[in-house]
Coordinates of N, CA and C in Angstrom, one line a residue:
M1 N 70.7 -5.5 -11.1 CA 69.6 -6.2 -11.8 C 68.5 -5.2 -12.1
K2 N 68.1 -5.2 -13.3 CA 66.9 -4.4 -13.7 C 65.9 -5.2 -14.4
Q3 N 64.7 -5.3 -13.9 CA 63.7 -6.2 -14.4 C 62.6 -5.4 -15.1
G4 N 61.8 -6.1 -15.9 CA 60.7 -5.5 -16.7 C 59.8 -6.6 -17.2
F5 N 58.7 -6.2 -17.9 CA 57.8 -7.1 -18.5 C 58.0 -7.0 -20.0
L6 N 57.8 -8.2 -20.7 CA 57.8 -8.3 -22.1 C 56.5 -9.0 -22.6
I7 N 55.7 -8.4 -23.4 CA 54.5 -8.9 -23.9 C 54.4 -9.0 -25.4
P8 N 54.6 -10.2 -26.0 CA 54.3 -10.4 -27.4 C 52.8 -10.2 -27.7
L9 N 52.5 -9.5 -28.7 CA 51.1 -9.2 -28.9 C 50.7 -9.4 -30.3
Y10 N 49.6 -10.2 -30.5 CA 49.1 -10.5 -31.9 C 47.6 -10.6 -31.8
N11 N 46.9 -9.6 -32.2 CA 45.4 -9.6 -32.3 C 44.7 -10.0 -31.0
H12 N 45.2 -9.4 -29.9 CA 44.5 -9.6 -28.6 C 44.1 -8.2 -28.1
A13 N 43.2 -7.5 -28.8 CA 42.9 -6.2 -28.5 C 42.1 -6.1 -27.2
K14 N 41.2 -7.1 -27.0 CA 40.2 -7.0 -25.9 C 40.9 -7.1 -24.5
P15 N 41.8 -8.1 -24.2 CA 42.3 -8.2 -22.9 C 43.5 -7.3 -22.6
L16 N 44.0 -6.5 -23.6 CA 45.3 -5.8 -23.4 C 45.2 -4.7 -22.4
H17 N 44.2 -3.9 -22.4 CA 44.1 -2.8 -21.4 C 44.1 -3.3 -20.0
T18 N 43.3 -4.4 -19.7 CA 43.2 -5.0 -18.4 C 44.5 -5.6 -18.0
L19 N 45.2 -6.2 -18.9 CA 46.5 -6.8 -18.6 C 47.5 -5.8 -18.1
V20 N 47.6 -4.7 -18.9 CA 48.6 -3.7 -18.6 C 48.2 -3.0 -17.3
A21 N 46.9 -2.8 -17.0 CA 46.5 -2.2 -15.8 C 46.9 -3.0 -14.6
Q22 N 46.9 -4.3 -14.7 CA 47.4 -5.2 -13.6 C 48.9 -5.2 -13.4
L23 N 49.6 -5.0 -14.5 CA 51.1 -5.0 -14.4 C 51.7 -3.6 -14.0
Y24 N 51.0 -2.5 -14.4 CA 51.5 -1.2 -14.3 C 51.9 -0.8 -12.8
P25 N 51.1 -1.2 -11.8 CA 51.5 -0.8 -10.4 C 52.8 -1.3 -9.9
H26 N 53.4 -2.3 -10.6 CA 54.7 -2.8 -10.2 C 55.8 -1.8 -10.4
G27 N 55.5 -0.7 -11.2 CA 56.5 0.3 -11.4 C 57.7 -0.1 -12.2
L28 N 57.5 -1.2 -13.0 CA 58.6 -1.7 -13.8 C 58.4 -1.4 -15.3
P29 N 59.4 -1.3 -16.1 CA 59.2 -1.1 -17.6 C 58.3 -2.2 -18.2
I30 N 57.4 -1.8 -19.0 CA 56.5 -2.7 -19.8 C 56.8 -2.5 -21.3
L31 N 57.2 -3.6 -21.9 CA 57.6 -3.5 -23.3 C 56.6 -4.4 -24.1
I32 N 55.8 -3.9 -25.0 CA 54.9 -4.6 -25.8 C 55.4 -4.7 -27.2
V33 N 55.5 -5.9 -27.8 CA 55.9 -6.1 -29.1 C 54.7 -6.5 -30.0
D34 N 54.2 -5.6 -30.8 CA 53.1 -5.9 -31.7 C 53.6 -6.6 -32.9
D35 N 53.2 -7.9 -33.0 CA 53.6 -8.8 -34.1 C 52.7 -8.7 -35.3
G36 N 52.6 -7.5 -35.9 CA 51.8 -7.3 -37.1 C 50.3 -7.5 -36.9
S37 N 49.8 -6.9 -35.8 CA 48.4 -7.1 -35.4 C 47.5 -6.2 -36.3
D38 N 46.2 -6.5 -36.2 CA 45.2 -5.8 -37.0 C 45.0 -4.4 -36.5
E39 N 44.1 -3.7 -37.2 CA 43.9 -2.3 -36.8 C 43.3 -2.1 -35.5
E40 N 42.3 -3.0 -35.1 CA 41.7 -2.9 -33.8 C 42.7 -3.1 -32.7
T41 N 43.7 -4.0 -32.8 CA 44.7 -4.2 -31.8 C 45.6 -3.0 -31.7
Q42 N 46.0 -2.4 -32.9 CA 46.8 -1.2 -32.9 C 46.2 -0.1 -32.2
Q43 N 44.9 0.1 -32.4 CA 44.1 1.1 -31.7 C 44.1 0.9 -30.2
A44 N 43.9 -0.4 -29.8 CA 43.9 -0.7 -28.4 C 45.3 -0.5 -27.7
L45 N 46.4 -0.7 -28.5 CA 47.7 -0.5 -28.0 C 47.9 1.0 -27.8
A46 N 47.4 1.8 -28.8 CA 47.5 3.3 -28.7 C 46.8 3.8 -27.4
R47 N 45.7 3.2 -27.1 CA 44.9 3.6 -25.9 C 45.7 3.3 -24.6
V48 N 46.3 2.1 -24.7 CA 47.1 1.7 -23.5 C 48.3 2.7 -23.3
Q49 N 49.0 3.1 -24.4 CA 50.1 4.0 -24.2 C 49.6 5.4 -23.7
A50 N 48.4 5.8 -24.1 CA 47.9 7.0 -23.7 C 47.5 7.0 -22.2
D51 N 46.9 5.8 -21.8 CA 46.5 5.7 -20.4 C 47.6 5.4 -19.4
F52 N 48.7 4.8 -19.9 CA 49.7 4.3 -19.0 C 51.1 4.8 -19.5
P53 N 51.4 6.0 -19.1 CA 52.7 6.7 -19.6 C 53.9 5.8 -19.3
G54 N 54.8 5.8 -20.3 CA 56.0 5.0 -20.1 C 56.0 3.6 -20.7
V55 N 54.8 3.1 -21.0 CA 54.7 1.8 -21.7 C 55.4 1.9 -23.1
C56 N 56.3 1.0 -23.3 CA 57.1 1.0 -24.6 C 56.5 0.1 -25.6
A57 N 56.3 0.5 -26.8 CA 55.8 -0.4 -27.8 C 56.7 -0.5 -29.0
L58 N 56.8 -1.7 -29.5 CA 57.7 -2.0 -30.7 C 56.8 -2.8 -31.7
R59 N 56.8 -2.3 -33.0 CA 55.9 -3.0 -33.9 C 56.7 -3.7 -35.0
L60 N 56.3 -5.0 -35.3 CA 56.8 -5.7 -36.4 C 55.7 -5.6 -37.5
E61 N 56.0 -5.1 -38.7 CA 55.0 -4.8 -39.7 C 54.4 -6.1 -40.2
K62 N 55.1 -7.2 -40.2 CA 54.6 -8.5 -40.7 C 54.5 -9.5 -39.6
N63 N 53.4 -10.2 -39.5 CA 53.3 -11.2 -38.4 C 54.4 -12.3 -38.6
S64 N 55.2 -12.5 -37.6 CA 56.4 -13.4 -37.8 C 56.4 -14.5 -36.7
G65 N 55.5 -14.5 -35.8 CA 55.4 -15.5 -34.8 C 55.9 -15.0 -33.4
K66 N 55.4 -15.7 -32.4 CA 55.7 -15.3 -31.0 C 57.2 -15.3 -30.7
G67 N 57.9 -16.3 -31.2 CA 59.3 -16.4 -31.0 C 60.1 -15.2 -31.6
A68 N 59.6 -14.8 -32.8 CA 60.3 -13.7 -33.5 C 60.0 -12.4 -32.7
A69 N 58.7 -12.2 -32.3 CA 58.4 -11.0 -31.5 C 59.1 -11.0 -30.2
F70 N 59.3 -12.1 -29.5 CA 60.0 -12.2 -28.3 C 61.5 -11.8 -28.5
W71 N 62.1 -12.3 -29.6 CA 63.5 -12.0 -29.9 C 63.7 -10.5 -30.1
A72 N 62.8 -9.9 -30.9 CA 62.9 -8.5 -31.1 C 62.7 -7.7 -29.8
G73 N 61.8 -8.2 -29.0 CA 61.6 -7.6 -27.7 C 62.8 -7.7 -26.8
L74 N 63.5 -8.9 -26.8 CA 64.7 -9.0 -26.0 C 65.8 -8.0 -26.4
R75 N 65.9 -7.9 -27.7 CA 67.0 -6.9 -28.2 C 66.6 -5.5 -27.7
R76 N 65.4 -5.1 -27.8 CA 65.0 -3.8 -27.3 C 65.2 -3.7 -25.8
A77 N 64.9 -4.8 -25.1 CA 65.1 -4.8 -23.6 C 66.5 -4.6 -23.2
R78 N 67.4 -5.2 -24.0 CA 68.9 -5.0 -23.8 C 69.2 -3.5 -24.0
E79 N 68.6 -2.9 -25.0 CA 68.9 -1.5 -25.3 C 68.3 -0.6 -24.1
M80 N 67.3 -1.1 -23.5 CA 66.7 -0.4 -22.3 C 67.4 -0.6 -21.0
G81 N 68.4 -1.5 -21.1 CA 69.2 -1.8 -19.9 C 68.6 -2.8 -19.0
L82 N 67.6 -3.6 -19.5 CA 67.0 -4.6 -18.6 C 67.9 -5.9 -18.6
S83 N 68.0 -6.4 -17.4 CA 68.8 -7.7 -17.3 C 67.9 -8.9 -17.3
H84 N 66.6 -8.8 -16.9 CA 65.7 -9.9 -16.8 C 64.3 -9.4 -17.2
V85 N 63.6 -10.2 -17.9 CA 62.2 -9.8 -18.3 C 61.3 -11.0 -18.0
L86 N 60.1 -10.6 -17.5 CA 59.0 -11.6 -17.3 C 58.1 -11.5 -18.5
Q87 N 58.1 -12.6 -19.3 CA 57.3 -12.7 -20.5 C 55.9 -13.1 -20.1
V88 N 54.9 -12.3 -20.5 CA 53.5 -12.6 -20.2 C 52.8 -12.6 -21.5
D89 N 52.0 -13.7 -21.7 CA 51.1 -13.8 -22.9 C 50.0 -12.7 -22.9
A90 N 49.7 -12.2 -24.0 CA 48.7 -11.1 -24.1 C 47.3 -11.5 -24.1
D91 N 47.0 -12.8 -24.0 CA 45.6 -13.3 -24.0 C 44.9 -13.3 -22.7
G92 N 45.7 -12.9 -21.6 CA 45.0 -12.8 -20.3 C 44.8 -14.1 -19.6
Q93 N 45.5 -15.2 -20.0 CA 45.3 -16.5 -19.4 C 46.0 -16.6 -18.1
H94 N 47.2 -15.9 -17.9 CA 48.0 -16.2 -16.8 C 47.6 -15.4 -15.5
E95 N 47.9 -16.0 -14.4 CA 47.7 -15.3 -13.1 C 48.7 -14.3 -12.9
V96 N 48.5 -13.1 -13.4 CA 49.6 -12.1 -13.3 C 49.8 -11.6 -11.9
E97 N 48.9 -11.9 -11.0 CA 49.2 -11.5 -9.6 C 50.5 -12.2 -9.1
R98 N 50.9 -13.2 -9.8 CA 52.2 -13.9 -9.4 C 53.4 -13.2 -9.8
A99 N 53.3 -12.1 -10.5 CA 54.4 -11.5 -11.1 C 55.5 -11.1 -10.0
G100 N 55.0 -10.5 -8.9 CA 55.9 -10.1 -7.9 C 56.7 -11.2 -7.3
F101 N 56.0 -12.4 -7.1 CA 56.7 -13.5 -6.6 C 57.8 -14.0 -7.6
F102 N 57.5 -14.0 -8.9 CA 58.4 -14.5 -9.9 C 59.6 -13.6 -10.0
F103 N 59.4 -12.3 -9.9 CA 60.5 -11.3 -9.9 C 61.4 -11.6 -8.7
E104 N 60.8 -11.8 -7.5 CA 61.6 -12.1 -6.3 C 62.4 -13.4 -6.5
A105 N 61.8 -14.4 -7.0 CA 62.5 -15.6 -7.3 C 63.7 -15.4 -8.2
S106 N 63.5 -14.6 -9.2 CA 64.6 -14.3 -10.2 C 65.7 -13.5 -9.5
A107 N 65.4 -12.6 -8.6 CA 66.4 -11.8 -7.9 C 67.3 -12.8 -7.0
K108 N 66.7 -13.8 -6.5 CA 67.4 -14.8 -5.7 C 68.3 -15.7 -6.5
R109 N 67.8 -16.0 -7.8 CA 68.5 -16.9 -8.7 C 68.7 -16.2 -10.0
P110 N 69.5 -15.2 -10.1 CA 69.5 -14.4 -11.4 C 70.1 -15.2 -12.6
E111 N 70.8 -16.3 -12.3 CA 71.4 -17.1 -13.3 C 70.4 -18.0 -14.0
A112 N 69.2 -18.2 -13.4 CA 68.2 -19.2 -13.7 C 67.1 -18.7 -14.6
L113 N 66.5 -19.6 -15.3 CA 65.2 -19.3 -16.0 C 64.1 -19.7 -15.0
I114 N 63.3 -18.7 -14.6 CA 62.2 -18.9 -13.7 C 61.0 -19.2 -14.4
C115 N 60.5 -20.4 -14.4 CA 59.4 -20.9 -15.2 C 58.1 -21.1 -14.4
G116 N 57.0 -20.8 -15.1 CA 55.7 -21.1 -14.5 C 55.3 -22.5 -15.0
F117 N 54.6 -23.3 -14.1 CA 53.9 -24.4 -14.6 C 52.4 -24.3 -14.2
P118 N 51.5 -24.6 -15.2 CA 50.1 -24.2 -15.1 C 49.3 -25.1 -14.1
E119 N 48.5 -24.4 -13.4 CA 47.4 -25.0 -12.6 C 46.1 -24.7 -13.3
F120 N 45.6 -25.6 -14.0 CA 44.4 -25.3 -14.8 C 43.1 -25.4 -14.0
D121 N 42.1 -24.6 -14.4 CA 40.8 -24.7 -13.9 C 39.9 -25.5 -14.9
E122 N 38.6 -25.6 -14.6 CA 37.8 -26.4 -15.5 C 37.6 -25.9 -16.9
S123 N 38.1 -24.7 -17.2 CA 38.0 -24.1 -18.5 C 39.0 -24.7 -19.5
A124 N 40.0 -25.4 -19.0 CA 41.1 -25.9 -19.9 C 40.6 -27.0 -20.7
P125 N 40.8 -26.9 -22.1 CA 40.4 -28.0 -23.0 C 41.2 -29.3 -22.7
L126 N 40.5 -30.4 -22.7 CA 41.1 -31.7 -22.4 C 42.2 -32.0 -23.4
L127 N 42.0 -31.7 -24.6 CA 43.0 -32.0 -25.7 C 44.2 -31.2 -25.4
R128 N 44.1 -30.0 -25.0 CA 45.3 -29.2 -24.7 C 46.1 -29.8 -23.5
K129 N 45.4 -30.3 -22.5 CA 46.1 -30.9 -21.4 C 46.8 -32.2 -21.7
K130 N 46.2 -33.0 -22.6 CA 46.8 -34.2 -23.0 C 48.1 -33.9 -23.9
G131 N 47.9 -33.0 -24.8 CA 49.0 -32.6 -25.7 C 50.2 -32.1 -24.9
R132 N 49.9 -31.4 -23.8 CA 50.9 -30.8 -22.9 C 51.7 -31.9 -22.3
K133 N 51.1 -33.0 -21.9 CA 51.8 -34.1 -21.2 C 52.8 -34.7 -22.2
I134 N 52.4 -34.9 -23.4 CA 53.3 -35.5 -24.4 C 54.5 -34.6 -24.6
S135 N 54.3 -33.3 -24.7 CA 55.4 -32.3 -24.9 C 56.3 -32.3 -23.7
N136 N 55.8 -32.5 -22.5 CA 56.6 -32.5 -21.3 C 57.5 -33.7 -21.3
V137 N 56.9 -34.9 -21.7 CA 57.7 -36.1 -21.7 C 58.9 -36.0 -22.7
W138 N 58.6 -35.5 -23.9 CA 59.7 -35.4 -24.9 C 60.7 -34.3 -24.4
T139 N 60.3 -33.3 -23.8 CA 61.2 -32.3 -23.3 C 62.1 -32.9 -22.2
S140 N 61.6 -33.7 -21.3 CA 62.4 -34.3 -20.3 C 63.4 -35.3 -21.0
I141 N 63.0 -35.9 -22.1 CA 64.0 -36.8 -22.8 C 65.1 -36.1 -23.4
V142 N 64.8 -35.0 -24.1 CA 65.9 -34.3 -24.8 C 66.8 -33.5 -23.8
C143 N 66.2 -33.2 -22.6 CA 67.0 -32.5 -21.6 C 67.7 -33.4 -20.7
L144 N 67.4 -34.7 -20.8 CA 67.9 -35.7 -19.9 C 67.6 -35.3 -18.4
S145 N 66.4 -34.9 -18.2 CA 66.0 -34.4 -16.9 C 64.6 -34.8 -16.6
G146 N 64.4 -35.3 -15.4 CA 63.0 -35.6 -15.0 C 62.4 -34.4 -14.3
G147 N 63.1 -33.3 -14.2 CA 62.6 -32.1 -13.5 C 61.9 -31.1 -14.3
I148 N 61.4 -31.5 -15.5 CA 60.7 -30.5 -16.4 C 59.2 -30.5 -16.0
A149 N 58.8 -29.6 -15.2 CA 57.4 -29.5 -14.7 C 56.5 -29.1 -15.9
D150 N 56.9 -28.2 -16.7 CA 56.1 -27.8 -17.9 C 57.0 -27.1 -18.9
A151 N 56.8 -27.5 -20.2 CA 57.6 -27.0 -21.3 C 56.9 -25.9 -22.1
L152 N 55.7 -25.6 -21.8 CA 54.9 -24.8 -22.7 C 54.4 -23.5 -22.1
C153 N 54.4 -23.4 -20.8 CA 53.8 -22.2 -20.2 C 54.7 -21.0 -20.5
G154 N 54.2 -19.9 -21.0 CA 55.0 -18.7 -21.4 C 55.3 -17.8 -20.3
F155 N 54.7 -18.0 -19.1 CA 54.9 -17.1 -18.0 C 56.3 -17.4 -17.4
R156 N 57.3 -16.7 -17.8 CA 58.7 -17.0 -17.4 C 59.5 -15.7 -17.2
V157 N 60.5 -15.8 -16.3 CA 61.5 -14.7 -16.2 C 62.8 -15.1 -16.9
Y158 N 63.1 -14.5 -17.9 CA 64.3 -14.8 -18.7 C 65.5 -13.9 -18.4
P159 N 66.7 -14.5 -18.2 CA 67.9 -13.7 -18.2 C 68.2 -13.2 -19.6
V160 N 68.2 -11.9 -19.8 CA 68.2 -11.3 -21.1 C 69.5 -11.7 -21.9
E161 N 70.7 -11.5 -21.4 CA 71.9 -11.8 -22.1 C 72.0 -13.3 -22.5
K162 N 71.8 -14.1 -21.5 CA 71.9 -15.6 -21.8 C 70.9 -16.0 -22.9
T163 N 69.7 -15.5 -22.8 CA 68.7 -15.9 -23.8 C 69.0 -15.3 -25.2
L164 N 69.5 -14.1 -25.2 CA 69.9 -13.5 -26.5 C 71.0 -14.3 -27.1
G165 N 71.9 -14.8 -26.3 CA 73.0 -15.6 -26.8 C 72.6 -16.9 -27.5
I166 N 71.5 -17.5 -27.0 CA 70.9 -18.7 -27.6 C 70.4 -18.3 -29.0
F167 N 69.6 -17.2 -29.1 CA 69.1 -16.8 -30.4 C 70.2 -16.5 -31.4
E168 N 71.3 -15.9 -30.9 CA 72.4 -15.5 -31.8 C 73.2 -16.6 -32.3
R169 N 73.2 -17.8 -31.5 CA 74.0 -18.9 -31.9 C 73.3 -20.0 -32.6
C170 N 72.0 -20.1 -32.3 CA 71.2 -21.3 -32.7 C 69.9 -20.9 -33.5
H171 N 69.5 -21.9 -34.3 CA 68.1 -21.7 -34.9 C 67.1 -22.1 -33.8
V172 N 66.2 -21.1 -33.6 CA 65.1 -21.4 -32.6 C 63.8 -21.1 -33.3
D173 N 62.8 -22.0 -33.2 CA 61.5 -21.9 -33.9 C 60.9 -20.5 -33.5
K174 N 60.4 -19.8 -34.5 CA 59.9 -18.5 -34.2 C 58.4 -18.5 -34.0
R175 N 57.7 -19.7 -34.0 CA 56.3 -19.7 -33.9 C 55.9 -20.5 -32.7
M176 N 54.9 -21.4 -32.8 CA 54.3 -22.1 -31.7 C 55.3 -23.0 -30.9
A177 N 56.3 -23.5 -31.5 CA 57.3 -24.4 -30.8 C 58.3 -23.6 -30.0
F178 N 58.2 -22.3 -30.1 CA 59.3 -21.4 -29.5 C 59.4 -21.7 -28.0
D179 N 58.3 -21.7 -27.2 CA 58.4 -21.8 -25.7 C 59.2 -23.0 -25.3
T180 N 58.9 -24.1 -26.0 CA 59.6 -25.4 -25.6 C 61.1 -25.3 -26.1
E181 N 61.3 -24.9 -27.3 CA 62.7 -25.0 -27.8 C 63.6 -24.1 -27.0
I182 N 63.2 -22.9 -26.7 CA 64.1 -22.0 -26.0 C 64.4 -22.5 -24.6
L183 N 63.4 -23.2 -23.9 CA 63.7 -23.8 -22.6 C 64.7 -24.9 -22.8
V184 N 64.6 -25.8 -23.8 CA 65.5 -26.9 -24.0 C 66.9 -26.3 -24.2
R185 N 67.0 -25.3 -25.1 CA 68.4 -24.8 -25.4 C 69.0 -24.1 -24.3
L186 N 68.2 -23.4 -23.5 CA 68.8 -22.8 -22.3 C 69.3 -23.9 -21.3
S187 N 68.5 -25.0 -21.2 CA 68.9 -26.1 -20.3 C 70.2 -26.7 -20.8
W188 N 70.3 -26.9 -22.1 CA 71.6 -27.4 -22.7 C 72.8 -26.5 -22.4
A189 N 72.5 -25.2 -22.4 CA 73.6 -24.2 -22.1 C 74.0 -24.2 -20.7
G190 N 73.3 -25.0 -19.8 CA 73.7 -25.0 -18.4 C 72.9 -24.0 -17.6
V191 N 71.9 -23.4 -18.1 CA 71.0 -22.4 -17.3 C 70.1 -23.3 -16.5
P192 N 70.1 -23.1 -15.1 CA 69.2 -23.8 -14.3 C 67.7 -23.5 -14.6
L193 N 66.8 -24.4 -14.5 CA 65.4 -24.2 -14.7 C 64.7 -24.4 -13.3
V194 N 64.0 -23.3 -12.9 CA 63.3 -23.4 -11.6 C 61.8 -23.2 -11.9
F195 N 60.9 -24.0 -11.4 CA 59.5 -24.0 -11.7 C 58.7 -23.6 -10.5
Y196 N 57.7 -22.8 -10.7 CA 56.7 -22.4 -9.7 C 55.3 -22.4 -10.3
P197 N 54.3 -22.7 -9.6 CA 52.9 -22.8 -10.1 C 52.4 -21.4 -10.5
V198 N 51.5 -21.4 -11.5 CA 50.8 -20.2 -11.9 C 49.4 -20.7 -12.4
K199 N 48.4 -20.1 -12.0 CA 47.0 -20.4 -12.4 C 46.8 -20.0 -13.9
V200 N 46.2 -20.8 -14.6 CA 45.9 -20.5 -16.0 C 44.4 -20.8 -16.3
R201 N 43.8 -19.9 -17.0 CA 42.4 -20.1 -17.3 C 42.2 -19.8 -18.8
Y202 N 41.2 -20.4 -19.4 CA 40.9 -20.2 -20.8 C 39.5 -19.5 -20.9
P203 N 39.6 -18.2 -21.2 CA 38.3 -17.4 -21.3 C 37.4 -17.9 -22.4
Q204 N 36.1 -17.9 -22.2 CA 35.2 -18.4 -23.2 C 35.3 -17.7 -24.6
D205 N 35.6 -16.4 -24.5 CA 35.7 -15.5 -25.7 C 37.2 -15.3 -26.1
G206 N 38.1 -16.2 -25.5 CA 39.5 -16.1 -25.8 C 39.8 -16.4 -27.3
I207 N 40.9 -15.8 -27.8 CA 41.3 -16.1 -29.2 C 42.6 -16.9 -29.1
S208 N 42.5 -18.1 -29.8 CA 43.7 -18.9 -30.0 C 44.2 -18.9 -31.4
H209 N 45.5 -18.8 -31.5 CA 46.2 -18.7 -32.8 C 46.8 -20.1 -33.1
F210 N 46.5 -21.1 -32.4 CA 47.0 -22.5 -32.6 C 46.3 -23.1 -33.8
R211 N 47.1 -23.5 -34.8 CA 46.6 -24.3 -35.9 C 46.9 -25.7 -35.7
L212 N 45.8 -26.5 -35.6 CA 45.9 -27.9 -35.1 C 46.9 -28.7 -35.9
F213 N 46.8 -28.7 -37.3 CA 47.7 -29.5 -38.1 C 49.1 -28.9 -38.2
W214 N 49.1 -27.7 -38.7 CA 50.4 -27.1 -39.0 C 51.3 -26.9 -37.8
D215 N 50.7 -26.4 -36.7 CA 51.5 -26.2 -35.5 C 52.0 -27.5 -34.8
N216 N 51.1 -28.5 -34.8 CA 51.6 -29.8 -34.4 C 52.7 -30.4 -35.2
A217 N 52.6 -30.1 -36.5 CA 53.7 -30.5 -37.4 C 55.0 -29.8 -37.1
R218 N 54.9 -28.5 -36.8 CA 56.1 -27.7 -36.4 C 56.7 -28.2 -35.1
I219 N 55.8 -28.5 -34.2 CA 56.3 -29.0 -32.9 C 57.0 -30.4 -33.0
S220 N 56.4 -31.3 -33.9 CA 57.0 -32.6 -34.1 C 58.4 -32.4 -34.8
W221 N 58.5 -31.5 -35.8 CA 59.8 -31.3 -36.4 C 60.8 -30.7 -35.4
M222 N 60.3 -29.8 -34.5 CA 61.2 -29.2 -33.5 C 61.8 -30.3 -32.6
F223 N 60.9 -31.3 -32.2 CA 61.4 -32.3 -31.3 C 62.4 -33.3 -32.1
S224 N 62.1 -33.4 -33.4 CA 63.1 -34.2 -34.2 C 64.4 -33.6 -34.2
R225 N 64.5 -32.3 -34.4 CA 65.7 -31.5 -34.4 C 66.4 -31.6 -33.0
L226 N 65.6 -31.5 -32.0 CA 66.2 -31.5 -30.7 C 66.7 -32.8 -30.3
C227 N 66.1 -33.9 -30.7 CA 66.6 -35.2 -30.5 C 68.0 -35.4 -31.1
C228 N 68.1 -34.9 -32.3 CA 69.4 -35.0 -33.0 C 70.5 -34.2 -32.2
G229 N 70.1 -33.0 -31.8 CA 71.0 -32.2 -31.0 C 71.3 -32.8 -29.6
M230 N 70.3 -33.5 -29.0 CA 70.6 -34.2 -27.8 C 71.7 -35.2 -27.9
F231 N 71.6 -36.0 -29.0 CA 72.6 -37.1 -29.2 C 74.0 -36.5 -29.4
L232 N 74.1 -35.4 -30.1 CA 75.4 -34.7 -30.4 C 75.9 -34.2 -29.0
R233 N 75.1 -33.8 -28.1 CA 75.5 -33.2 -26.8 C 75.6 -34.3 -25.7
L234 N 75.3 -35.5 -26.1 CA 75.1 -36.6 -25.0 C 76.3 -36.7 -24.0
P235 N 77.5 -36.7 -24.5 CA 78.6 -36.8 -23.5 C 78.6 -35.6 -22.5
V236 N 78.4 -34.4 -23.0 CA 78.4 -33.2 -22.1 C 77.2 -33.3 -21.1
L237 N 76.0 -33.7 -21.7 CA 74.8 -33.8 -20.8 C 74.9 -34.9 -19.8
L238 N 75.5 -36.0 -20.1 CA 75.7 -37.1 -19.2 C 76.7 -36.7 -18.1
L239 N 77.8 -36.0 -18.5 CA 78.8 -35.6 -17.5 C 78.2 -34.6 -16.5
R240 N 77.4 -33.7 -17.1 CA 76.8 -32.7 -16.2 C 75.8 -33.3 -15.2
K241 N 75.1 -34.4 -15.7 CA 74.1 -35.0 -14.9 C 74.8 -35.8 -13.8
L242 N 76.0 -36.4 -14.1 CA 76.8 -37.2 -13.1 C 77.3 -36.2 -12.0
K243 N 77.7 -35.0 -12.4 CA 78.2 -34.1 -11.5 C 77.1 -33.6 -10.5

């Protein structure tokens, strides 16, 4: 087993250096995928590479979405010989001090997707928390599982080969619906989902790329597709649940 970090990056210049400084002492490979970021973020990434030798960067010239950046990063991770990657969002919201625990949990269950579920502080917007509950309910429905603690938190350790197999066989949303859809499709493929808490904060000067109308529309369309897929897989999912 060879583990590492995967960070999709889009216009988060300010928190990047602090984030990498927190991850670097683990002594594990750090792969940053720049998803067509602006000049300021490119300069911040160059400073990170200068200050932290060995940090690997991959750039997508055109912004293609978090899912697309993650997929490109997974392919590079496979080339680097990594078997598992902890995906960390670049906005600095996650409690990265939990990284060691998540890697240990993955080492004990290498076949599983090790997922974070958020413990919010008072900075979390109420609308985000309510929307999260709706997504979790629908995810539980399409997975035929009541054990989905959270479908949206990006702090997860992915088994590289199994996850790449999903991307290569299926259409997976490449933007804001990515985190939920890849979790559902891995669950359908028989990959166990294991959840552990991770603290999440929303910095006052944080940058959100969520577009209220268009991204909610994408998420709604994604759940429509997944409901159709769930009905097609219903015999298999019910048999697995009975077993």
